[in-house]
PDB file of C-alpha atoms in Angstrom:
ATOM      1  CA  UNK N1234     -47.899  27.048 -55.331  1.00  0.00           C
ATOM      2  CA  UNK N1235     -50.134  24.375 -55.496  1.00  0.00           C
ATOM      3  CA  UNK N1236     -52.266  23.760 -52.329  1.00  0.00           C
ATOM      4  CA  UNK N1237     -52.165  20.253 -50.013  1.00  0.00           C
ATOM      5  CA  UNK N1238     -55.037  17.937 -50.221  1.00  0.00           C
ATOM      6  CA  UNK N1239     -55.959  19.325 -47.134  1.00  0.00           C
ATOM      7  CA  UNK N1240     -55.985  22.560 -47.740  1.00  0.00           C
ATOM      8  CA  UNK N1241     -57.756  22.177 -51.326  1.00  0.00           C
ATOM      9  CA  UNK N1242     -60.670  20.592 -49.420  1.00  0.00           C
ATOM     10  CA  UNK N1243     -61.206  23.651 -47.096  1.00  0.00           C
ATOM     11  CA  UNK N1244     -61.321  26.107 -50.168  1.00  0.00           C
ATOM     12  CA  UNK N1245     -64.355  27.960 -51.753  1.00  0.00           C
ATOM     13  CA  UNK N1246     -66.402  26.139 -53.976  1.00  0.00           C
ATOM     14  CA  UNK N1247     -65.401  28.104 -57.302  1.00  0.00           C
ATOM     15  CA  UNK N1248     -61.627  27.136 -56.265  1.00  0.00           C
ATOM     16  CA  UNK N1249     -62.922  23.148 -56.396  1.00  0.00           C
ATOM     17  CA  UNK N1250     -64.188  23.577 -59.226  1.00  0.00           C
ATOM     18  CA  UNK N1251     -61.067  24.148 -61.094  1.00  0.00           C
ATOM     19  CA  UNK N1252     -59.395  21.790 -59.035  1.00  0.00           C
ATOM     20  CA  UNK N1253     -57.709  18.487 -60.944  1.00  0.00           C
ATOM     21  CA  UNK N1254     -60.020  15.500 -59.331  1.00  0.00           C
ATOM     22  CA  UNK N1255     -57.294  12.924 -60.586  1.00  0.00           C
ATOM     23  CA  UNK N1256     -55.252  14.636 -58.468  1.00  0.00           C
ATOM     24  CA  UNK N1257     -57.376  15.503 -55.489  1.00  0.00           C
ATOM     25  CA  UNK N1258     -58.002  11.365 -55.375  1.00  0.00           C
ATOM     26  CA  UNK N1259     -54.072  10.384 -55.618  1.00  0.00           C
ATOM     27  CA  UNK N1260     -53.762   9.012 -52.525  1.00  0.00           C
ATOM     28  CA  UNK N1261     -57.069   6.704 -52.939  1.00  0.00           C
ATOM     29  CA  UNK N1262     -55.876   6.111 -57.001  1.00  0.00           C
ATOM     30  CA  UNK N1263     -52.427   4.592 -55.280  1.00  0.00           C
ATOM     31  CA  UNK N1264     -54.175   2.323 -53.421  1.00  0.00           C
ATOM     32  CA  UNK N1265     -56.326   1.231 -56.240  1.00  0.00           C
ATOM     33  CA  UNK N1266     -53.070   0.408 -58.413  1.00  0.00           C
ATOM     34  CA  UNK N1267     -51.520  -1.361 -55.479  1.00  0.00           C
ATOM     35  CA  UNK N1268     -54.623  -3.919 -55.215  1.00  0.00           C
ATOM     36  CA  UNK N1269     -54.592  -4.233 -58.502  1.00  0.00           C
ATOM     37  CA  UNK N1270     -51.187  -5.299 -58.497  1.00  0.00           C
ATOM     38  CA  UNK N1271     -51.604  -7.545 -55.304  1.00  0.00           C
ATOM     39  CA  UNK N1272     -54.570  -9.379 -57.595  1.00  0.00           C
ATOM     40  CA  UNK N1273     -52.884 -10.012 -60.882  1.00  0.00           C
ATOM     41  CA  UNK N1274     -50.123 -11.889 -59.170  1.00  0.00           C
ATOM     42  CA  UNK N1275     -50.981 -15.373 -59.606  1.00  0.00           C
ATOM     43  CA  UNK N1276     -47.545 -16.955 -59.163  1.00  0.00           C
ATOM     44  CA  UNK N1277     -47.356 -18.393 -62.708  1.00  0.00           C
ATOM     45  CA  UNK N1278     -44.681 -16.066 -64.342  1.00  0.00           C
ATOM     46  CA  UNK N1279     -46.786 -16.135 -68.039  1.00  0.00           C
ATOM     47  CA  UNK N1280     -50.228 -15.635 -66.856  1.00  0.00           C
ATOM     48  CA  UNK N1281     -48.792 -12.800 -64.502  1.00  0.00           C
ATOM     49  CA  UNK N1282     -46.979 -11.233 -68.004  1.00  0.00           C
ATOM     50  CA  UNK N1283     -50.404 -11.723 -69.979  1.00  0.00           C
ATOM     51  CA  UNK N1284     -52.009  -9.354 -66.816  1.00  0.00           C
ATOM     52  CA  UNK N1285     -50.022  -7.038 -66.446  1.00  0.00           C
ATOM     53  CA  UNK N1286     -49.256  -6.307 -70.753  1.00  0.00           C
ATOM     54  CA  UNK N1287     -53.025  -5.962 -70.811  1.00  0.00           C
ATOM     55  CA  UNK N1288     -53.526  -4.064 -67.395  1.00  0.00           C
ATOM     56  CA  UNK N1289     -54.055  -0.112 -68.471  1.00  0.00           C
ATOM     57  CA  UNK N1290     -52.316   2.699 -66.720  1.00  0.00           C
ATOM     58  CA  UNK N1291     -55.535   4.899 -66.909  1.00  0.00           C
ATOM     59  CA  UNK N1292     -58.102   4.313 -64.202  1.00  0.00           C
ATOM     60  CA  UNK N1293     -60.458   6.391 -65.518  1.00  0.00           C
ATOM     61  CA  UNK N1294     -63.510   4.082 -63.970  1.00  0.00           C
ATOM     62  CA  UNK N1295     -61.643   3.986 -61.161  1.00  0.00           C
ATOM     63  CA  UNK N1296     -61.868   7.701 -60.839  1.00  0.00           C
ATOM     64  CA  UNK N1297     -65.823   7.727 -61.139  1.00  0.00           C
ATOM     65  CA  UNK N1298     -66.059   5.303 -58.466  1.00  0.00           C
ATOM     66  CA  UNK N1299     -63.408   7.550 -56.223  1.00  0.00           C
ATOM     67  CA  UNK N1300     -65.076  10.713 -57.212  1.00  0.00           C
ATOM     68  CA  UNK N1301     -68.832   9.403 -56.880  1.00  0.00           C
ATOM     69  CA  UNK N1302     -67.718   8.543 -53.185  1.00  0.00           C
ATOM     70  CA  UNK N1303     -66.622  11.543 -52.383  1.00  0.00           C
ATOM     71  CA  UNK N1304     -70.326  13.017 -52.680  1.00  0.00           C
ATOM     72  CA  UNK N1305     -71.432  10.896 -49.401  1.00  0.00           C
ATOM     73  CA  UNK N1306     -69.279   8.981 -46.778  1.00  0.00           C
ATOM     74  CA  UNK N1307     -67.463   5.785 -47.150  1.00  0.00           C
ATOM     75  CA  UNK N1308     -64.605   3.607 -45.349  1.00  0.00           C
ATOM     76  CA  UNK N1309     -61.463   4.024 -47.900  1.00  0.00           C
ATOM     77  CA  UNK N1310     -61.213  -0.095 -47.528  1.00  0.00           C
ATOM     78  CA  UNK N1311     -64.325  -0.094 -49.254  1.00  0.00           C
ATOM     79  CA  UNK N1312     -63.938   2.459 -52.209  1.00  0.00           C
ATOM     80  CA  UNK N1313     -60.447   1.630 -53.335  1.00  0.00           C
ATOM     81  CA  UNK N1314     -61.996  -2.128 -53.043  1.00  0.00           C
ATOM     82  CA  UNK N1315     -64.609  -1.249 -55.490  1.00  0.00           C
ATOM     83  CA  UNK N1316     -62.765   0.779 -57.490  1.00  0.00           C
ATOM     84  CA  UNK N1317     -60.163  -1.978 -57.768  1.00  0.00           C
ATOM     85  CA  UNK N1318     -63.214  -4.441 -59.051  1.00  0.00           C
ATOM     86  CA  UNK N1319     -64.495  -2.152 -61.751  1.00  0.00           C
ATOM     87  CA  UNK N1320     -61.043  -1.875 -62.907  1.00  0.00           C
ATOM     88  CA  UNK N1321     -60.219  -5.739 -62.630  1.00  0.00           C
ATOM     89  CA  UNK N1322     -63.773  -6.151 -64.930  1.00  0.00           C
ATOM     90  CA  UNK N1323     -62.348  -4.410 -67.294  1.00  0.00           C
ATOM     91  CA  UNK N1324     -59.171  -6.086 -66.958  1.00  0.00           C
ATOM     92  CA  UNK N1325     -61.137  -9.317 -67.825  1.00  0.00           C
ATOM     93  CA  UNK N1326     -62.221  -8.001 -70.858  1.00  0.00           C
ATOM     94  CA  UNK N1327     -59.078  -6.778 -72.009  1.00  0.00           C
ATOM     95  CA  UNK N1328     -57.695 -10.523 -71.578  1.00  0.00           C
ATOM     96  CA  UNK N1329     -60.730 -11.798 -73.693  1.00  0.00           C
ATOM     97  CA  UNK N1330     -60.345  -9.416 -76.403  1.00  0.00           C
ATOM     98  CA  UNK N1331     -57.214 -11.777 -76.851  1.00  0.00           C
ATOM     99  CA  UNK N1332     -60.013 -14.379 -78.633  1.00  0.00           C
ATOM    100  CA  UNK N1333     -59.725 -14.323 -82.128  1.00  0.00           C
ATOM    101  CA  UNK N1334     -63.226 -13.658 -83.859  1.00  0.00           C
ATOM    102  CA  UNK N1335     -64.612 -15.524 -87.201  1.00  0.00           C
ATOM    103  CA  UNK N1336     -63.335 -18.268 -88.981  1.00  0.00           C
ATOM    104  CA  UNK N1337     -60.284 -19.506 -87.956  1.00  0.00           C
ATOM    105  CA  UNK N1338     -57.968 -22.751 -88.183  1.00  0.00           C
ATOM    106  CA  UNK N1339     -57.711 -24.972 -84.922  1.00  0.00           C
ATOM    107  CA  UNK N1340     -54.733 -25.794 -84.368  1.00  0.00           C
ATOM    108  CA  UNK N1341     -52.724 -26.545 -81.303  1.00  0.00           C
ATOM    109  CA  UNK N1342     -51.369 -23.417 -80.559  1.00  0.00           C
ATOM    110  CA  UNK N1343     -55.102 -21.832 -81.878  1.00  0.00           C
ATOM    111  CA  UNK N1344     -56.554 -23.990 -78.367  1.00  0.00           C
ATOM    112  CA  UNK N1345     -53.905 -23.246 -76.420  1.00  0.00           C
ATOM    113  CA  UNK N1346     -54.750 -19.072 -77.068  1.00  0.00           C
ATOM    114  CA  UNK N1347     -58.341 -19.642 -76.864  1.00  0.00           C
ATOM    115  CA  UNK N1348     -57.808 -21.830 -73.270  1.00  0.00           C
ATOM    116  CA  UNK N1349     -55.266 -19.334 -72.012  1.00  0.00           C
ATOM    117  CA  UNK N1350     -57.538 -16.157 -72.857  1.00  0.00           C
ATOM    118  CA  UNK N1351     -60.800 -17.682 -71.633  1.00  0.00           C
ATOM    119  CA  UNK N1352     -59.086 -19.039 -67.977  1.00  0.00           C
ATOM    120  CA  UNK N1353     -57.023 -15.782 -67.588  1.00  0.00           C
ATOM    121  CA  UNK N1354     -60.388 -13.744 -68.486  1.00  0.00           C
ATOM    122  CA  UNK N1355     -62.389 -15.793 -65.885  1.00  0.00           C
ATOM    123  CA  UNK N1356     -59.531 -15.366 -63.472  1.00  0.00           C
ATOM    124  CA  UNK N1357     -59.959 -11.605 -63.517  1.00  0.00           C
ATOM    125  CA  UNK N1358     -63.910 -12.197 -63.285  1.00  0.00           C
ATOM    126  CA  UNK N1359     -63.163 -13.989 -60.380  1.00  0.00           C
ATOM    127  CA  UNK N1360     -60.755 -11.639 -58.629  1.00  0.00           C
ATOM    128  CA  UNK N1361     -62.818  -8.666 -59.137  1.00  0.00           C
ATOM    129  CA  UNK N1362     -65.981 -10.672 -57.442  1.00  0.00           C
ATOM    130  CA  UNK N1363     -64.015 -10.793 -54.249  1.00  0.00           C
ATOM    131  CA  UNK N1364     -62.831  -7.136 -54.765  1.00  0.00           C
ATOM    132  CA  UNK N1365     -66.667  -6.277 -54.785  1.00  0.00           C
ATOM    133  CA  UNK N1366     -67.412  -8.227 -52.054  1.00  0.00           C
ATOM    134  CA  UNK N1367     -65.060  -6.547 -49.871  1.00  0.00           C
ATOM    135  CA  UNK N1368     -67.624  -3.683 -49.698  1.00  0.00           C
ATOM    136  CA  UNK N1369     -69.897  -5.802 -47.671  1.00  0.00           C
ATOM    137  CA  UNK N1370     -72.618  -4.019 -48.922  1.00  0.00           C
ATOM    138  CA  UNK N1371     -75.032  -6.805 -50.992  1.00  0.00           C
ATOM    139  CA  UNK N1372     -76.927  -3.634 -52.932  1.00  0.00           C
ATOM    140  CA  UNK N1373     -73.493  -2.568 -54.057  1.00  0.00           C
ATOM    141  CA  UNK N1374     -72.273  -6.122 -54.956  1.00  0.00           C
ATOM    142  CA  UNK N1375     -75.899  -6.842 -56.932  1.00  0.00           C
ATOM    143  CA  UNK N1376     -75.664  -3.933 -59.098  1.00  0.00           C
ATOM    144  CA  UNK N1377     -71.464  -5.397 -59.679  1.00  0.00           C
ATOM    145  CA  UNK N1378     -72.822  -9.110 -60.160  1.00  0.00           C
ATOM    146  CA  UNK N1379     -75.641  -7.303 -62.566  1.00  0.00           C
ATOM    147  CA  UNK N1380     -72.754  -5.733 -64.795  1.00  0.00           C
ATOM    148  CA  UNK N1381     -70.463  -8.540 -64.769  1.00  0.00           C
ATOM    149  CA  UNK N1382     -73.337 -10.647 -66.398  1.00  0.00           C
ATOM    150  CA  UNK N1383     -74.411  -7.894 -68.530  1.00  0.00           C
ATOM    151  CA  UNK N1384     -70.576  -7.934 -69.931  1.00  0.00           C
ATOM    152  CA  UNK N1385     -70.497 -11.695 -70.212  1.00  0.00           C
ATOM    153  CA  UNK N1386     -73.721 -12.107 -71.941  1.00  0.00           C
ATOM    154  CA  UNK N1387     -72.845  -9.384 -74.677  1.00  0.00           C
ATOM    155  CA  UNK N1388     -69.766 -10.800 -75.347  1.00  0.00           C
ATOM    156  CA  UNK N1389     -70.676 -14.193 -76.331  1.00  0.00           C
ATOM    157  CA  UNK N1390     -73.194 -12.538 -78.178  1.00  0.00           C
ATOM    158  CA  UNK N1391     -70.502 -10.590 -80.139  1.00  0.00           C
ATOM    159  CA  UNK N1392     -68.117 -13.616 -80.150  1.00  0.00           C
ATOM    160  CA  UNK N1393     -70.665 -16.136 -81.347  1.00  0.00           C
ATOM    161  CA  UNK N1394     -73.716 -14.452 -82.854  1.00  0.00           C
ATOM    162  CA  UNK N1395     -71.806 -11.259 -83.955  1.00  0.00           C
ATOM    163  CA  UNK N1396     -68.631 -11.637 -84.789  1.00  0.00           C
ATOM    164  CA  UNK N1397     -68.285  -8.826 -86.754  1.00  0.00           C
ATOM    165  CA  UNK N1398     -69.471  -6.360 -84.391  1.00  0.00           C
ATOM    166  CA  UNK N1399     -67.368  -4.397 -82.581  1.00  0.00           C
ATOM    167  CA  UNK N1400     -66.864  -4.958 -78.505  1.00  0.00           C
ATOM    168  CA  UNK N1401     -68.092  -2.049 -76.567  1.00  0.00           C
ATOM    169  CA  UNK N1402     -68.412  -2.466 -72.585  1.00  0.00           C
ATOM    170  CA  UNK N1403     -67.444   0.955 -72.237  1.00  0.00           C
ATOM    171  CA  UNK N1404     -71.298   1.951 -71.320  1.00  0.00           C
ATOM    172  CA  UNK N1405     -71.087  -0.666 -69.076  1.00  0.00           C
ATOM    173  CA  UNK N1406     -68.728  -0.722 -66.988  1.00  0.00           C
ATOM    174  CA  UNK N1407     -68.392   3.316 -66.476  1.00  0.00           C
ATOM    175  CA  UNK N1408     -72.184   2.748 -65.387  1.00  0.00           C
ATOM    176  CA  UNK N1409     -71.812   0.082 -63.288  1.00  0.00           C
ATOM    177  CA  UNK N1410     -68.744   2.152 -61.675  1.00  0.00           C
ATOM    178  CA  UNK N1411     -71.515   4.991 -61.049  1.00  0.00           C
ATOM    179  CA  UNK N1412     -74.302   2.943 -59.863  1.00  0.00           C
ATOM    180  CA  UNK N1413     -71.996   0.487 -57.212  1.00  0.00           C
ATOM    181  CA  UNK N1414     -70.186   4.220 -55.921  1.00  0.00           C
ATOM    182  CA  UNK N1415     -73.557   6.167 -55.448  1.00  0.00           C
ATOM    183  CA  UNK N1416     -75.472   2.873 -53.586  1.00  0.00           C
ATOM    184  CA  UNK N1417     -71.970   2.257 -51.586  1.00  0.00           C
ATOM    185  CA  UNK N1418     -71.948   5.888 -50.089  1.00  0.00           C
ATOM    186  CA  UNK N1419     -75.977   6.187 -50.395  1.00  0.00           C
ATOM    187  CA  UNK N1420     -76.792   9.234 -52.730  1.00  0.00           C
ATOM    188  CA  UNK N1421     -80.308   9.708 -53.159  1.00  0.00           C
ATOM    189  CA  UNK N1422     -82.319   8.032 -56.385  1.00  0.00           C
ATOM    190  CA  UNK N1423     -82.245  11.097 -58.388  1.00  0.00           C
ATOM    191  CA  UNK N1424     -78.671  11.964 -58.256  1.00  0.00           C
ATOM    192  CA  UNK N1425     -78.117   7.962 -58.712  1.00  0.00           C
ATOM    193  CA  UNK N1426     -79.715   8.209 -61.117  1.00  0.00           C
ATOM    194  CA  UNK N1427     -78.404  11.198 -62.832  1.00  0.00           C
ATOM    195  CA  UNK N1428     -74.653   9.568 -62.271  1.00  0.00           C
ATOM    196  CA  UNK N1429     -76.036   6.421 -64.385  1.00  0.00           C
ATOM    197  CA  UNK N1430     -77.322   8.518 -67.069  1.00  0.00           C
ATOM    198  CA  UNK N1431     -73.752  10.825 -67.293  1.00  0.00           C
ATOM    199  CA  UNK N1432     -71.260   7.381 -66.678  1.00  0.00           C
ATOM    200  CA  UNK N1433     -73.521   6.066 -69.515  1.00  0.00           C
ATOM    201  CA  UNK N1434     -73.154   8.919 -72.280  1.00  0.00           C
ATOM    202  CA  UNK N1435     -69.706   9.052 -71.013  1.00  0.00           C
ATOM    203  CA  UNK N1436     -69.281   5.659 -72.338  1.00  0.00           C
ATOM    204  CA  UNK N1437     -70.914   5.799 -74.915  1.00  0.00           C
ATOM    205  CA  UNK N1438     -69.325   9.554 -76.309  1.00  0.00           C
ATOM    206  CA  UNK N1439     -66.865   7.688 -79.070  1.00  0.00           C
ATOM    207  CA  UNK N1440     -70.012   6.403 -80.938  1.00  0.00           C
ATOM    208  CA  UNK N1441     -72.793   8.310 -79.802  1.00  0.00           C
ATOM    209  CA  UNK N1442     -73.423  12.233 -80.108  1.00  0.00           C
ATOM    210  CA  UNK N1443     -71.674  14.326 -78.146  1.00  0.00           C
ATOM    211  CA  UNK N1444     -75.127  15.887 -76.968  1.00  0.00           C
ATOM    212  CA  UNK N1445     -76.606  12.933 -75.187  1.00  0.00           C
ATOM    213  CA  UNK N1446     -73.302  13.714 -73.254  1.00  0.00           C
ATOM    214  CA  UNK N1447     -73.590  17.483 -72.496  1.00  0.00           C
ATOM    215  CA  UNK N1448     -76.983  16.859 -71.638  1.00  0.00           C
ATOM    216  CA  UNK N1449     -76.812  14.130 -69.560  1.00  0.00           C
ATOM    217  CA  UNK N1450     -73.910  15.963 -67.472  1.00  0.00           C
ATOM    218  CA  UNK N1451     -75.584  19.543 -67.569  1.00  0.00           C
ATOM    219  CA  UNK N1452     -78.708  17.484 -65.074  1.00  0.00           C
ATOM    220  CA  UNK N1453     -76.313  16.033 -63.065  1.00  0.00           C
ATOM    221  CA  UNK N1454     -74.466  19.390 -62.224  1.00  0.00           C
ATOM    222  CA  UNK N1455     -78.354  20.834 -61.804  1.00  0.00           C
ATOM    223  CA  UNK N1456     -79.233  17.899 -59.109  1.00  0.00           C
ATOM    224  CA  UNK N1457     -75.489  18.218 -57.506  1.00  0.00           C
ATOM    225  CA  UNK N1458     -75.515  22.728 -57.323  1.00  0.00           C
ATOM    226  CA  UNK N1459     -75.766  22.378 -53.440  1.00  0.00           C
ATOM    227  CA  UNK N1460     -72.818  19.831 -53.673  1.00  0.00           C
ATOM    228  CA  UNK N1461     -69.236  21.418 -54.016  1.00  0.00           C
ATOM    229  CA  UNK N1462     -67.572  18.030 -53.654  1.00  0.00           C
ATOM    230  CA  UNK N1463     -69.702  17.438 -57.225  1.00  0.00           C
ATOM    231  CA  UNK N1464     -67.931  19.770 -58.916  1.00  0.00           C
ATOM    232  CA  UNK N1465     -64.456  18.306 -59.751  1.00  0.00           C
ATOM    233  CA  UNK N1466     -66.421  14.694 -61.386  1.00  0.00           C
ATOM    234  CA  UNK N1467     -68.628  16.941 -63.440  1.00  0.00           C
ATOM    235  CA  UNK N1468     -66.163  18.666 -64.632  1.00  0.00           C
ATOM    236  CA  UNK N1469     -64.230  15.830 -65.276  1.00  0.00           C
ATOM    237  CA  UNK N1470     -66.736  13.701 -67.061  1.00  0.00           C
ATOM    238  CA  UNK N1471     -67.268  16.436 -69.302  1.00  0.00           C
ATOM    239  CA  UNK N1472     -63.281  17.534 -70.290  1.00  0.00           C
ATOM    240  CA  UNK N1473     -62.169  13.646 -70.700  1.00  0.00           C
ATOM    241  CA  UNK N1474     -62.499  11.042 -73.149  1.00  0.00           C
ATOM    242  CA  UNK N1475     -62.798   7.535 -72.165  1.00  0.00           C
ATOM    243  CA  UNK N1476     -59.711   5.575 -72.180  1.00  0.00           C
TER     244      UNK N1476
END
């Protein structure tokens, strides 16, 4: 039988281990997906469509954010609020992705795509600001700001100077994720630290070698051995993919 939430938190360490951390954070993850779908409701039927097609089902920055707060204490208001803000970021660059790349003919229905996925895009920049800034914390919405513009910059890099190139704000964004949850619930520098470096080869696995990866997770789970609650995001980061 599968133990309560409760109950799972008032286990032995080696049980938490093995526990599912998707699980463990449903009730915070539910939240998360219902503020998501409070902010992509506009009131204009087609923009609402165009957020919701592009809207993924797979929080998985979400989950760092939720399971990096869960190593110090935070209000709930405030995680699922900056969880909800990662996710909307990425959101925003799901809508841009939308913008054709290279040569192309411009046409009427061309500008009308390129206008509709830029405004939509900066819509969801916009939303997930205000997300962030629920947190009331300005370290936590400095190190947000900082990836938002980090994102921005490299993709009108890619879009203008690069076209060719492919996108990738994975790094990013699973970074930023780490950095906002570990200043939001104040972890100390090292571990910080250590979360940046493991979000970062997390995002980075599909192109980079799988042992920047193993290594970067094997000194986080050194700097987190006197922290049980650790256990299930390790683990995690190092069984999943990023989606």
């Amino acid at each position: 039988m599968i133990p309560n939430k409760t109950s799972l938190e008032q286990v032995s360490p080696a049980a938490v281990v093995e526990s599912n951390l998707e699980w463990a954070l449903g009730d915070d993850l539910a939240q998360v997906r219902a503020r998501l779908q409070s902010s992509i409701q506009s009131g204009y039927p087609m923009v609402d469509g165009l957020l919701s097609e592009h809207l993924h089902s797979n929080y998985s920055r979400a989950v760092i954010v939720l399971g990096t707060s869960r190593l110090g204490s935070s209000d709930r208001e405030r995680r699922v609020a900056l969880a909800a803000a990662i996710e909307m970021l990425h959101l925003a660059v799901n809508i841009h992705d939308i913008i054709p790349r290279g040569e192309m003919v411009i046409d009427e229905r061309m500008r009308a795509l390129l206008g509709a996925s830029i405004l939509v895009g900066d819509y969801c920049f916009s939303q997930a600001s205000m997300l962030a800034a629920e947190t009331d914390n300005p370290a936590v919405v400095s190190a947000f700001s900082n990836a938002l513009s980090r994102v921005s910059e490299q993709r009108v890099v890619t879009l203008l100077e690069k076209p060719h190139q492919a996108h990738n704000d994975d790094a990013i964004l699973y970074t930023s994720a780490a950095e906002a949850a570990a200043l939001l619930v104040g972890l100390p520098r090292p571990i910080r630290y250590a979360l940046k470096e493991a979000a970062a080869a997390f995002g980075e696995v599909m192109t980079d070698s799988e042992t920047s990866l193993t290594e970067a997770i094997a000194h986080l789970d050194n700097l987190t051995k006197d922290r049980p609650r650790a256990k299930p995001l390790v683990n995690w980061l190092r069984r999943r993919s990023p989606v």
